[in-house]
Short mmCIF file of C-alpha atoms and ligand atoms in Angstrom, two decimals:
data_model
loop_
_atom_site.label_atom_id
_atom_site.label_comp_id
_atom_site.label_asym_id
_atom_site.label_seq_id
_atom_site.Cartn_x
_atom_site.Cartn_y
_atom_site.Cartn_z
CA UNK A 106 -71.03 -76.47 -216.08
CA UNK A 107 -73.68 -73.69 -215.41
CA UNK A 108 -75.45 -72.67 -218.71
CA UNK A 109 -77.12 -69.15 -219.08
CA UNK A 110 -79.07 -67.27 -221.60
CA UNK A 111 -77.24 -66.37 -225.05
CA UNK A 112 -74.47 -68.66 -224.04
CA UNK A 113 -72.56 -69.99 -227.62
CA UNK A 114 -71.41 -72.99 -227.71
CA UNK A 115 -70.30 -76.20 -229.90
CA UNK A 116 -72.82 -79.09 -230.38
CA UNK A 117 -73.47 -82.27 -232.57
CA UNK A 118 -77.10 -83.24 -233.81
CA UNK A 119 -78.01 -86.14 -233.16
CA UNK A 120 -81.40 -86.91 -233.39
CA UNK A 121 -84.78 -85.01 -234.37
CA UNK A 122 -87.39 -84.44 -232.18
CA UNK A 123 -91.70 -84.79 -233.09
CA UNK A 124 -91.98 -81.08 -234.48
CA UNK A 125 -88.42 -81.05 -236.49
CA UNK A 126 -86.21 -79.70 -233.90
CA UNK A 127 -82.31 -80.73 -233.82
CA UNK A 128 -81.41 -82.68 -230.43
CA UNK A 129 -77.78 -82.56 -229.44
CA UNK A 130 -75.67 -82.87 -225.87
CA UNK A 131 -73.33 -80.61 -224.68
CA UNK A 132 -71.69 -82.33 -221.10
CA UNK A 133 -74.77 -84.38 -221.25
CA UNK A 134 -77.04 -81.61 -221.52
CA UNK A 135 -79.64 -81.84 -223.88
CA UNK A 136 -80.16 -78.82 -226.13
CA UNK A 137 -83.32 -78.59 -228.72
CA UNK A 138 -81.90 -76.32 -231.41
CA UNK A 139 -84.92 -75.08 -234.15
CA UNK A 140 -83.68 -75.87 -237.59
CA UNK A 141 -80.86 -78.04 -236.68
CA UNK A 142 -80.54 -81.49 -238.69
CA UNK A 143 -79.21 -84.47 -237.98
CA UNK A 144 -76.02 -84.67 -238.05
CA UNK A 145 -74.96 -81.03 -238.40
CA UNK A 146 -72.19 -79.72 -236.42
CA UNK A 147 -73.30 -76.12 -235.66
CA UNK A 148 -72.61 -73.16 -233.41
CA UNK A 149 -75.72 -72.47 -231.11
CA UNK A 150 -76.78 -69.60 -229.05
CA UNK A 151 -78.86 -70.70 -225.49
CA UNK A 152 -82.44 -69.21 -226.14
CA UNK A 153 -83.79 -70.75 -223.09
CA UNK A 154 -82.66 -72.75 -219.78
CA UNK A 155 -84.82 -75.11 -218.20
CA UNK A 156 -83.68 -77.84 -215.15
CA UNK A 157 -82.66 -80.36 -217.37
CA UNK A 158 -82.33 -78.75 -221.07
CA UNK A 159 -82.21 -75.84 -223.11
CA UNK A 160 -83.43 -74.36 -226.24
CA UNK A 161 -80.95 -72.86 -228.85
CA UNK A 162 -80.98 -71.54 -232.35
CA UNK A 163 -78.39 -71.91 -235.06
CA UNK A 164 -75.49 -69.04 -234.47
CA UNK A 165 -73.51 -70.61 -237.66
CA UNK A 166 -73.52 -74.22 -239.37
CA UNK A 167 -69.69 -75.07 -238.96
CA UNK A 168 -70.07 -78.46 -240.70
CA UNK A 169 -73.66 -79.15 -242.32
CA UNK A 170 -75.16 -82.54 -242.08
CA UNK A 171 -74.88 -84.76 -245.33
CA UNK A 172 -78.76 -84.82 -245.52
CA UNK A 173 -78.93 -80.52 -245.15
CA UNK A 174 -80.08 -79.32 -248.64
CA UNK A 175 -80.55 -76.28 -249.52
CA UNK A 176 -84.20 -75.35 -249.41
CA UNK A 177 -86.61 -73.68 -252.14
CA UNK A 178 -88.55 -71.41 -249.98
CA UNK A 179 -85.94 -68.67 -249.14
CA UNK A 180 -87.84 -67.71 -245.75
CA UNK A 181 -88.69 -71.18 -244.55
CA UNK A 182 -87.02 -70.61 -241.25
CA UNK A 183 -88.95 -67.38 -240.61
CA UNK A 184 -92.31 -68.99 -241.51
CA UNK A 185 -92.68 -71.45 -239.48
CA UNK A 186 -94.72 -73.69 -242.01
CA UNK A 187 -92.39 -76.32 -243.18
CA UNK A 188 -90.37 -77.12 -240.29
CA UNK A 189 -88.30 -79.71 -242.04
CA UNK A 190 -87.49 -78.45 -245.52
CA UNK A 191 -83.80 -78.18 -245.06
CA UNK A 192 -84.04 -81.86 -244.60
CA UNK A 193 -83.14 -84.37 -247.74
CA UNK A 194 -86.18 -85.53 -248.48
CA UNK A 195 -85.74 -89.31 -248.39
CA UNK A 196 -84.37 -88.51 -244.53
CA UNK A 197 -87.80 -86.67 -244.07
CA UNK A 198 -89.60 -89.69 -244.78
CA UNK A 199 -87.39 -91.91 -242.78
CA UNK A 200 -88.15 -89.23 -239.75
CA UNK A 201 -91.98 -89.45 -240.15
CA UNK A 202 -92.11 -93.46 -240.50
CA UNK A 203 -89.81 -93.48 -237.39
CA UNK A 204 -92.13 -90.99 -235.82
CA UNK A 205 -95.28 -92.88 -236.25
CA UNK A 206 -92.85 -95.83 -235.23
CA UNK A 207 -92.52 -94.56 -232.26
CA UNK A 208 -95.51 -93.19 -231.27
CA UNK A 209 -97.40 -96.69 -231.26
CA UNK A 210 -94.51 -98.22 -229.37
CA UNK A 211 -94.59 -95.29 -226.70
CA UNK A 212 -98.16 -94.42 -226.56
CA UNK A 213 -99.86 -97.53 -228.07
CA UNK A 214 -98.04 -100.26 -225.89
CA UNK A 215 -97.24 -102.17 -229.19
CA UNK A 216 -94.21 -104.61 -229.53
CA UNK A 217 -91.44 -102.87 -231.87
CA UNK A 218 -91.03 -106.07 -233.99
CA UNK A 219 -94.61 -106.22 -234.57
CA UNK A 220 -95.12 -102.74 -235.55
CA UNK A 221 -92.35 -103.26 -238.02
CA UNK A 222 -93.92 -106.53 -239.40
CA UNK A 223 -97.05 -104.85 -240.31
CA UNK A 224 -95.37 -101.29 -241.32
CA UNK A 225 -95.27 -100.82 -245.59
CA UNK A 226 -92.68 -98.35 -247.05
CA UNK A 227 -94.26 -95.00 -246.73
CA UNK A 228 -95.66 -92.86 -249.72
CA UNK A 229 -94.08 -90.06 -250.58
CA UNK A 230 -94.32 -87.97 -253.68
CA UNK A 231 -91.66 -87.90 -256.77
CA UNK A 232 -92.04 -84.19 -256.60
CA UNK A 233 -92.98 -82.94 -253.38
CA UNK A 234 -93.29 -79.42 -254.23
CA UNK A 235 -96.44 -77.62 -255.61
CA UNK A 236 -98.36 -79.89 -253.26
CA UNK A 237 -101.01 -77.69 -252.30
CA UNK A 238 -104.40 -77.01 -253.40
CA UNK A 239 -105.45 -74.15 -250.60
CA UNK A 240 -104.10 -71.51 -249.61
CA UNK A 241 -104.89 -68.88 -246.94
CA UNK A 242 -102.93 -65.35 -247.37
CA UNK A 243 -103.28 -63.32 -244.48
CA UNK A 244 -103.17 -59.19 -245.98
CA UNK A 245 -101.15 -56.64 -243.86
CA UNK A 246 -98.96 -53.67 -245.18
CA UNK A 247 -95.53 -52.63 -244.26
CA UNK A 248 -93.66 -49.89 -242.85
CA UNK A 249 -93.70 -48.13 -246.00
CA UNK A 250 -97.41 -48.55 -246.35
CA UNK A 251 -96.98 -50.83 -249.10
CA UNK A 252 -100.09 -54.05 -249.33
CA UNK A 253 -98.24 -57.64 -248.29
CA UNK A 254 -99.27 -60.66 -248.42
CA UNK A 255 -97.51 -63.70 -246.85
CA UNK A 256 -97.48 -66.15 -243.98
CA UNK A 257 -97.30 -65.47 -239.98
CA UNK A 258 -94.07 -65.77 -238.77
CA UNK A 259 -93.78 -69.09 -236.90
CA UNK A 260 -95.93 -68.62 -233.38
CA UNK A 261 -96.75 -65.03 -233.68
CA UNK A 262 -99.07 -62.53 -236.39
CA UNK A 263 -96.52 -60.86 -238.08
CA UNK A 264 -96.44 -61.06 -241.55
CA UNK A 265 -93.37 -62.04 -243.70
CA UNK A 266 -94.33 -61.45 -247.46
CA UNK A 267 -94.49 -64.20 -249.82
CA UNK A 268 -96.19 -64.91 -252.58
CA UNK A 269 -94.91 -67.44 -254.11
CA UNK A 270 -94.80 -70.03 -251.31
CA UNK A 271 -93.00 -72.91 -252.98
CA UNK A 272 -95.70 -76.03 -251.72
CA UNK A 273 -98.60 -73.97 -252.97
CA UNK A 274 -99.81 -73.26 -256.36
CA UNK A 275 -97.74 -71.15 -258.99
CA UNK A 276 -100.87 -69.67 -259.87
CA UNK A 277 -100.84 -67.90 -256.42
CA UNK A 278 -98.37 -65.09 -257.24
CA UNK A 279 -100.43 -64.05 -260.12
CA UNK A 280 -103.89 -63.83 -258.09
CA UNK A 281 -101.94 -62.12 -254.93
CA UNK A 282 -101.00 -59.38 -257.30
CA UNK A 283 -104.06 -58.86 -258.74
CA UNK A 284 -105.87 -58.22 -255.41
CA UNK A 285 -103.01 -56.09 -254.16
CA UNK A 286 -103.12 -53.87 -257.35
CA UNK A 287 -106.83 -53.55 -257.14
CA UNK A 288 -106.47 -52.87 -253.21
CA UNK A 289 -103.68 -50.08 -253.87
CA UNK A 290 -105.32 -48.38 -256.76
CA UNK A 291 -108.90 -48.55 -255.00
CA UNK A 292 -107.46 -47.49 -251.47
CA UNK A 293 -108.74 -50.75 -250.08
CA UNK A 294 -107.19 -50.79 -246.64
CA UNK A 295 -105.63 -54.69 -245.21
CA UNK A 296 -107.34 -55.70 -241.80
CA UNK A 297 -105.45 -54.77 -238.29
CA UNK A 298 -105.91 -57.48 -236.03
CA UNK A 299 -105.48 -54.87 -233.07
CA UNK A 300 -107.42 -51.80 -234.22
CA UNK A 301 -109.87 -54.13 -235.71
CA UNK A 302 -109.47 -51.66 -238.47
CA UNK A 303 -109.36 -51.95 -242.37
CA UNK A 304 -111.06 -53.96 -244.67
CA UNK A 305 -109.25 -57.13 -246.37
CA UNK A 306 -108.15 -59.82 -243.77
CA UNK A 307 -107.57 -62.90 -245.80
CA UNK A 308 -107.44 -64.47 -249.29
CA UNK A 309 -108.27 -67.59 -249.56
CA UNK A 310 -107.27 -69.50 -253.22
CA UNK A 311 -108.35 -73.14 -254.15
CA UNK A 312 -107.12 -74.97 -257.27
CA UNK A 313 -108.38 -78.09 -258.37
CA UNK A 314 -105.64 -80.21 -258.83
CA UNK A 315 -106.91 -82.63 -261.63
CA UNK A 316 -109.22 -80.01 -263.06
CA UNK A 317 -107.35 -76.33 -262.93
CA UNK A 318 -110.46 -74.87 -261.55
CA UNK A 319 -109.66 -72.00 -259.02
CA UNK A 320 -112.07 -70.60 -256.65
CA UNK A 321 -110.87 -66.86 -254.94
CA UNK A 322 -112.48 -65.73 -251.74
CA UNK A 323 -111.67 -62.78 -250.01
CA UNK A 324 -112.32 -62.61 -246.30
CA UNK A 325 -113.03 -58.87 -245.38
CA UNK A 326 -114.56 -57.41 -241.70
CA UNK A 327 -117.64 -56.05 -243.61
CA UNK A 328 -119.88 -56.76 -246.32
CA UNK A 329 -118.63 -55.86 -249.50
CA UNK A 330 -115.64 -53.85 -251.29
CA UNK A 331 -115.26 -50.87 -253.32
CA UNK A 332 -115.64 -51.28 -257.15
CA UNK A 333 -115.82 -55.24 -256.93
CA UNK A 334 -116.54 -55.23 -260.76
CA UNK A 335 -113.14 -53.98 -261.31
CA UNK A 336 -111.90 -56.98 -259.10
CA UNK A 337 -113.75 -59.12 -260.70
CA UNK A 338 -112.76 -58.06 -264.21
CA UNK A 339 -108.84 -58.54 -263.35
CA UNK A 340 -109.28 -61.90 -261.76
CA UNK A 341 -110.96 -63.20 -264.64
CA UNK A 342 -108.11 -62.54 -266.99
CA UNK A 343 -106.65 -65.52 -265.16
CA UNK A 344 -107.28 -69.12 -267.06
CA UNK A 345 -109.02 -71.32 -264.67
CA UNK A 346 -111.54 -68.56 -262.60
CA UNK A 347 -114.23 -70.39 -261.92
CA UNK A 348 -115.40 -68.94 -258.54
CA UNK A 349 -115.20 -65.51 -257.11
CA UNK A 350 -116.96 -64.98 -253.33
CA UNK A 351 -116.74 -62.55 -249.99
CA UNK A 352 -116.46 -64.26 -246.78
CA UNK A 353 -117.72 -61.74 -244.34
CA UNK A 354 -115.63 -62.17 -240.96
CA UNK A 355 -116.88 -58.60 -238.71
CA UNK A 356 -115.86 -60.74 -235.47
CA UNK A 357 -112.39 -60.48 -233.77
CA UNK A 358 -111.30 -63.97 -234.33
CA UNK A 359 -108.45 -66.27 -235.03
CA UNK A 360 -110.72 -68.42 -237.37
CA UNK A 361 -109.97 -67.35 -240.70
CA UNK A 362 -113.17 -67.55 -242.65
CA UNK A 363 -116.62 -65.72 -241.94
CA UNK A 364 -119.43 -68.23 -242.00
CA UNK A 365 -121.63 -66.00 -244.69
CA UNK A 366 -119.99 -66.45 -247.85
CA UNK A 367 -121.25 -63.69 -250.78
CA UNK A 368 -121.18 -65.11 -254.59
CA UNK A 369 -119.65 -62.01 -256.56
CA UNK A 370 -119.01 -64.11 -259.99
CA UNK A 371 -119.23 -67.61 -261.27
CA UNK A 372 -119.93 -70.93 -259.65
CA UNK A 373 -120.51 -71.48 -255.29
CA UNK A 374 -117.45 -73.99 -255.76
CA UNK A 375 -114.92 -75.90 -258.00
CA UNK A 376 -114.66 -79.29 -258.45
CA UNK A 377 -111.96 -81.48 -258.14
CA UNK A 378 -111.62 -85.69 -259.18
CA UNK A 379 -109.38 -88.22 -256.76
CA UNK A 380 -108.73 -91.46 -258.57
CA UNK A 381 -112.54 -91.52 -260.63
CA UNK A 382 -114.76 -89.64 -257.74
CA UNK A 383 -115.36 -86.22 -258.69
CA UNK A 384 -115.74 -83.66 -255.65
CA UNK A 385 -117.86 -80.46 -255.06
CA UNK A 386 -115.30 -78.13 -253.24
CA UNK A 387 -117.08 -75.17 -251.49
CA UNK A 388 -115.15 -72.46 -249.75
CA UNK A 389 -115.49 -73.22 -246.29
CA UNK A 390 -115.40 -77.46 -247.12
CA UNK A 391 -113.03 -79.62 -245.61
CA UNK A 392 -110.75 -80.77 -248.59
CA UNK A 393 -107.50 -83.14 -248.09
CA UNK A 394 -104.97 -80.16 -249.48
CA UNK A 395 -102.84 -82.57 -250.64
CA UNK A 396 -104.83 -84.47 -253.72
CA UNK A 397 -102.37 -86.66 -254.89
CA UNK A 398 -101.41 -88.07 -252.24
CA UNK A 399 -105.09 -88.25 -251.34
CA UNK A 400 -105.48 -90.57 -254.06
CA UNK A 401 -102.96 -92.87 -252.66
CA UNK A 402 -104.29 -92.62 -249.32
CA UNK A 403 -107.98 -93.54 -249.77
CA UNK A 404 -106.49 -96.07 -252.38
CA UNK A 405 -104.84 -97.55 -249.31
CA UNK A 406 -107.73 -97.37 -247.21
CA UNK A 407 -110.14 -98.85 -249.61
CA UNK A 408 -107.08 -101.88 -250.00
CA UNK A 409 -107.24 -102.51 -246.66
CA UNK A 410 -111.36 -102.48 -246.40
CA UNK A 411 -110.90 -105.27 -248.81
CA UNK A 412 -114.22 -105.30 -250.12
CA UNK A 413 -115.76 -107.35 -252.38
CA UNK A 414 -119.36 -105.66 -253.04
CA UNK A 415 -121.96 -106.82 -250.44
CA UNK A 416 -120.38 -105.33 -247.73
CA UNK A 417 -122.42 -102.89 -245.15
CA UNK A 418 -119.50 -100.02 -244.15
CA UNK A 419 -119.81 -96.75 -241.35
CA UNK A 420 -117.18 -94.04 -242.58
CA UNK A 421 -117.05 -91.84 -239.50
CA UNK A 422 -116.31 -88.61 -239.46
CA UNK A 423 -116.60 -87.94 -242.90
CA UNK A 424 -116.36 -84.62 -244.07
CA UNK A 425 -117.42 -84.19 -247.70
CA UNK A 426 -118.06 -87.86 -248.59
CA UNK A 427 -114.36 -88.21 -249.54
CA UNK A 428 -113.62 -91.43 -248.40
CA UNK A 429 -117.45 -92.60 -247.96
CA UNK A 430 -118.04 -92.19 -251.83
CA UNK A 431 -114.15 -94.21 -252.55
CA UNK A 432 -115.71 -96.61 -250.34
CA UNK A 433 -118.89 -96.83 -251.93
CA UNK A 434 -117.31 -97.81 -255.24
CA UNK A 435 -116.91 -101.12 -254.27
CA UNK A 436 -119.28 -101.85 -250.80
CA UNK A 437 -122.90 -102.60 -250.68
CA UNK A 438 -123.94 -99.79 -248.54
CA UNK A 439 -122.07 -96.54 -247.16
CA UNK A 440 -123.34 -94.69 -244.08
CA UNK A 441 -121.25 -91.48 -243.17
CA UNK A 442 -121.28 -89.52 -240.40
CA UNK A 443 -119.98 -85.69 -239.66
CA UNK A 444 -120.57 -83.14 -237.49
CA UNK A 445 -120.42 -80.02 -239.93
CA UNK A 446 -124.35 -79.90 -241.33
CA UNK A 447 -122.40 -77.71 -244.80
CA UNK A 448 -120.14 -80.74 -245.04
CA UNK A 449 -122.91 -83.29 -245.19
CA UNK A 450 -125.08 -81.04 -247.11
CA UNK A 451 -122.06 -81.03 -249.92
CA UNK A 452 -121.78 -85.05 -249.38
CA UNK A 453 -124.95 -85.30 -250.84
CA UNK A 454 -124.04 -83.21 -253.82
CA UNK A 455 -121.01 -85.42 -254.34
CA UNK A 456 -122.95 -88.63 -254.24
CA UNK A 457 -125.60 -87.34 -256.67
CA UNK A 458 -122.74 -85.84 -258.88
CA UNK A 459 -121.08 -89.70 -259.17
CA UNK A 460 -124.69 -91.63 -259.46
CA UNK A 461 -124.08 -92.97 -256.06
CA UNK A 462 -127.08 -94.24 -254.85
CA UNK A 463 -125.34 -96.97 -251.91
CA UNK A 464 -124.78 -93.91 -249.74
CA UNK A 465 -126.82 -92.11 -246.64
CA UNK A 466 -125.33 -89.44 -244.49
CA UNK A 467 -126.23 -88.64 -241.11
CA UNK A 468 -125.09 -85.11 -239.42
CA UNK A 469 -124.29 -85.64 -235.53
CA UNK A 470 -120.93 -86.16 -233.56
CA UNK A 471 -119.78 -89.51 -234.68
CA UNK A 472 -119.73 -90.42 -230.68
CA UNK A 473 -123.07 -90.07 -230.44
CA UNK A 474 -124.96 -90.92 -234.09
CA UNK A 475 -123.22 -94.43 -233.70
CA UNK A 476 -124.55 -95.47 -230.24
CA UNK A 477 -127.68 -94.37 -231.08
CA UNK A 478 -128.15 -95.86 -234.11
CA UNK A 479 -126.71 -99.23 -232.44
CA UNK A 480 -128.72 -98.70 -229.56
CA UNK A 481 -132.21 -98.34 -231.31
CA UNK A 482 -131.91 -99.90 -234.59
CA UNK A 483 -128.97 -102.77 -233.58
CA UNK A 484 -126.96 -101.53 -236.94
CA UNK A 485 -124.43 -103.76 -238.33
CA UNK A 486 -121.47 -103.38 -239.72
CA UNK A 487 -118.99 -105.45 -241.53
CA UNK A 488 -116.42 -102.59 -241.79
CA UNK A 489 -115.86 -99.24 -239.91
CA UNK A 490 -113.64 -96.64 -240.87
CA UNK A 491 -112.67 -93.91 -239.19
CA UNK A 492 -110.93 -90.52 -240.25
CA UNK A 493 -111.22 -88.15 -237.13
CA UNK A 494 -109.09 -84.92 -236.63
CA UNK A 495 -105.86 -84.66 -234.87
CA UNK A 496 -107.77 -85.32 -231.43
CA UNK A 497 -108.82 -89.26 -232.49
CA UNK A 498 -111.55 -90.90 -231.30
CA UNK A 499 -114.02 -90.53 -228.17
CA UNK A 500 -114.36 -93.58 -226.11
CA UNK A 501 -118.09 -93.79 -226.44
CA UNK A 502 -117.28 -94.21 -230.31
CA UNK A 503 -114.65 -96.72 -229.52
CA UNK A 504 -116.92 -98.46 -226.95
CA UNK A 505 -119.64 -98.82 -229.32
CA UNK A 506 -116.93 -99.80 -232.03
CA UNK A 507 -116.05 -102.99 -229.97
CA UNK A 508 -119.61 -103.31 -229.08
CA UNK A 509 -120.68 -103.55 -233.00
CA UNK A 510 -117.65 -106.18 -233.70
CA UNK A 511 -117.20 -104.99 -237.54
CA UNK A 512 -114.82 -107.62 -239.03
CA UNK A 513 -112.05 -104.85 -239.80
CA UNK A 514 -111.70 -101.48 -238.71
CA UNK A 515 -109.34 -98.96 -241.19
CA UNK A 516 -108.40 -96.07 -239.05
CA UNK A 517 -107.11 -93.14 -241.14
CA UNK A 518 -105.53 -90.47 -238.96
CA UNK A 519 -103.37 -87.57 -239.01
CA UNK A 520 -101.77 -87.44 -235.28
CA UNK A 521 -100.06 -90.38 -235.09
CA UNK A 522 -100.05 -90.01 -230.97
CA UNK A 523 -103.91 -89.99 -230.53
CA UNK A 524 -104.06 -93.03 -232.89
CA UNK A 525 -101.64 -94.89 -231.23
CA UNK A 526 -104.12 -93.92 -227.72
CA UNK A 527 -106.92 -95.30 -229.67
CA UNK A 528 -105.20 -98.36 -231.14
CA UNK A 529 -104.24 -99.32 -227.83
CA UNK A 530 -108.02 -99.68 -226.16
CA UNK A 531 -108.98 -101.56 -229.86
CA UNK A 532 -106.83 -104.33 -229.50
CA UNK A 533 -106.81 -104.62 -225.64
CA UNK A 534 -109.83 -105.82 -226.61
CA UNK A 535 -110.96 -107.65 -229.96
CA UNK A 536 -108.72 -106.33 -232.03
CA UNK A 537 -105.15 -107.07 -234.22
CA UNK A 538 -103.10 -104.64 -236.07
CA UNK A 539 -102.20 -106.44 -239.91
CA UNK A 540 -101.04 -103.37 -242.12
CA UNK A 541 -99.97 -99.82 -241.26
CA UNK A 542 -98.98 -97.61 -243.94
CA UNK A 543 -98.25 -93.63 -243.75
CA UNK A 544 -98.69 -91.16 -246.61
CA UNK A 545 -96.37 -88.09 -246.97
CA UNK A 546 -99.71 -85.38 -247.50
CA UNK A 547 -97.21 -82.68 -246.07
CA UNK A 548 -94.36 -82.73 -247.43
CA UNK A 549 -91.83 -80.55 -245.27
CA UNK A 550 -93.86 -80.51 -242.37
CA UNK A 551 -93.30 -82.79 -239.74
CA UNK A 552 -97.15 -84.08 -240.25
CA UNK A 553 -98.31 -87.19 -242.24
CA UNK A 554 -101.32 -89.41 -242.99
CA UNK A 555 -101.47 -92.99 -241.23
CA UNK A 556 -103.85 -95.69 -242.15
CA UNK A 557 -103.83 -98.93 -240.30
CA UNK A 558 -106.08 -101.69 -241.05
CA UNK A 559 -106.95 -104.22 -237.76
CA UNK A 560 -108.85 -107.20 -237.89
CA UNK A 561 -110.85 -109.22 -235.54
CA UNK A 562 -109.17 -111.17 -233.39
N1 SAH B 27 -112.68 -88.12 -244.11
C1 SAH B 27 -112.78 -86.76 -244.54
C2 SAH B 27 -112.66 -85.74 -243.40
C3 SAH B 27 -111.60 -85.95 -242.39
S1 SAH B 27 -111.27 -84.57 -241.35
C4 SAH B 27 -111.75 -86.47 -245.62
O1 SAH B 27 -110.78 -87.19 -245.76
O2 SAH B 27 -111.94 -85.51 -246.35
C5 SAH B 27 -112.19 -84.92 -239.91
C6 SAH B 27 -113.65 -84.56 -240.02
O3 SAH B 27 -114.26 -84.89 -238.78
C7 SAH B 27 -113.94 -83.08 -240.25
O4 SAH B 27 -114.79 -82.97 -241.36
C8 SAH B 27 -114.65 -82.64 -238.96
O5 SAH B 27 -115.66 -81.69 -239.20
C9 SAH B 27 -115.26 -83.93 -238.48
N2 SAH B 27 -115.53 -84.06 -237.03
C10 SAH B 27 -114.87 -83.50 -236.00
N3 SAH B 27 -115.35 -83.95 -234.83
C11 SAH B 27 -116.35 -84.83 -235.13
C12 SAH B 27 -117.22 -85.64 -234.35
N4 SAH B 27 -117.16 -85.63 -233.03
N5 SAH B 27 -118.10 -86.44 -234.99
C13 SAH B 27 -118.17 -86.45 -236.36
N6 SAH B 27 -117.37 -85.69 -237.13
C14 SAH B 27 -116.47 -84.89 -236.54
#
């Protein structure tokens, strides 16, 4: 049968692909149909018709899968953000273990039976809601001239308002309407994007999760805003203010924050505790957004670094310190390494903060600080962890890895395809996968924290 454009037609789900999409077969067709669930029977409209498949969205759900639920966030299809929150949530975490599952079968080369020898139940949360601790709002106003706030429809800039986005913080609402009554009653015009025009292009809210701190930062495209005292005044009526700052962004950019941040009230940052390390959170700092999960996923790393106090251990790619200073709680000495020089700069804080005095931080791309450093000083290590973004590791960092011969290596990652790349060259060579374990940090998304813990052979 010839398919075309806007066809309708009758299909089963049967599967779910990497980034939540519903896989069914019509005459042995395959169809990917966005928000579809497994096990749905639905009515589908052809979106678009390649050789061998086609795209579709949902025309009606004729008979909805026994693991549909009806979702919290009332524009979650529109948004684009949690791809899988029609999903039962038990299922979701079934889909992400399988996905990681998969991944280091596929990509990594790794026997199936193994991978499910060494695999531990993921961690998901009781409540997976209210998971968030940051928040970016992008600013825009409607047709009726009215100040929005929301999230980008999936794939494109338009805004759909929200403020109340049901994984973030319920103090969100509250701020958002502050800023938008201060904006309206001081004529304080939202950024275009394609007049590069008006003033307020993002709002950027951090809550400390364990301490109720909340930092507010609004990125505008120029220096400063009419009548910030007034601004300031209202947002302070809110319990919990503890930092108010400008992010100047003048540049036409997709990156969200401007690099000079301006203090307007209150502290440069919040802090935050995971497990018994307390954190300095700055506005532009990297920060896991999910902190208890966090807890349980630099518990698990530490677990599997299994160390018992003498122990010399490289945490690469490190960020703030996060897992460097977890680490440090129970090693002999920490070394971390980051690119971002802010990042290390605020690792330092965090060390002094805790009394950790078994730490040193190095600024450099892990790739090259660790050659170096093995090259001219012959470092040792008896672990090495690793945490790099979704992009994994560079060879020279994996060369110099194998090279170095720690005892165990704990990989944390969140792209379970690059890790499995990366897994692959480790134990080609000297090393054996013992323990993998993912962590649900996103619940709804199709994203999730892995850490695997490999021995020497
Ligand atoms: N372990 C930290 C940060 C993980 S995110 C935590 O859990 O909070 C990955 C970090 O790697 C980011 O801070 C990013 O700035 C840093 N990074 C990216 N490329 C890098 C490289 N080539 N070398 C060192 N750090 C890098």
């Amino acid at each position: 049968m010839e398919f075309r454009k806007n066809d309708c037609l009758s299909v089963v789900i049967e599967d779910m692909g990497n980034d939540g999409e519903g896989i069914g077969k019509v005459e042995g067709f395959t169809v990917f149909v966005k928000d579809g669930i497994v096990g749905d029977h639905l009515l589908i409209r052809l979106t678009k018709i390649k050789k061998n498949y086609a795209y579709a969205r949902i025309e009606k759900v004729e008979i909805p899968s026994p693991f549909r639920v009806e979702p919290r966030c009332p524009i979650h299809r529109q948004c684009g953000g949690c791809q899988i929150q029609a999903l039962d949530y038990a299922k979701q975490l079934k889909f992400k273990q399988n996905k990681v599952m998969n991944h280091l079968v596929r990509i990594g080369g790794f026997e199936q039976e193994k991978i499910e020898q060494c695999m531990e139940s993921i961690i998901g949360m009781e409540e997976p809601y209210r998971y968030r601790n940051k928040a970016q709002y992008p600013v825009g106003m409607d047709k009726d001239g009215n100040i929005i706030t929301g999230f980008y429809a999936g794939r494109t800039h338009v805004i759909i308002p929200v403020d109340d986005c049901m994984i973030g913080s319920e103090k969100n609402a509250e701020i958002l309407n502050i800023i938008k009554n201060y904006m309206q009653v001081n004529r304080v015009s939202p950024y275009d994007e394609l007049t590069h025009k008006g003033q307020v292009r993002h709002i950027l809210i951090r809550v400390g999760q364990d301490t109720d701190e909340i930092m507010v930062s609004l990125v505008i495209n120029g220096k400063a805003l009419p009548k910030e005292e007034q601004l300031i005044q209202s947002l302070c009526t809110i319990k919990g203010m503890t930092s108010i700052s400008i992010s100047c962004n003048t540049e036409k950019t997709n990156v969200i924050m401007g690099k000079e941040i301006r203090l307007l009230w209150g502290s440069e940052y919040i802090t935050d505790r995971i497990g018994m390390v307390i954190f300095r959170i700055s506005p532009l700092s990297f920060f896991q957004v999910n902190s208890i999960q966090t807890e349980k996923l630099y518990g698990t790393a530490l677990e599997y670094a299994n160390l018992q106090g003498g122990e010399t251990v490289w945490d690469l790619y490190c960020g703030i310190g996060t897992i460097s200073l977890f680490l440090a709680q129970k090693a002999g000495k920490v070394y971390g390494v980051e690119i971002v020089p802010e990042a290390i700069r605020d690792a330092r804080e965090n060390a002094k903060l805790n009394h950790m005095e078994n730490v040193t931080f190095f600024v450099g791309k892990a790739e090259e600080v660790l050659p170096e450093k093995y090259e001219s000083e012959k470092i040792h290590a008896d672990v090495i962890v690793v945490d790099p973004p979704r992009k994994g590791c560079d060879q020279a960092c994996l060369d110099t890895i194998l090279k170095m011969e720690p005892e165990r290596v704990v990989y944390v990652s969140c792209d379970s395809s690059t890790l499995a790349r990366d897994l692959k060259v480790l134990c080609e060579s000297i090393y054996e996968i013992k323990k993998i374990t993912a962590v649900d940090q996103f619940c709804h998304t199709t994203h999730c924290e892995v850490v695997v813990k490999l021995e020497r052979r």
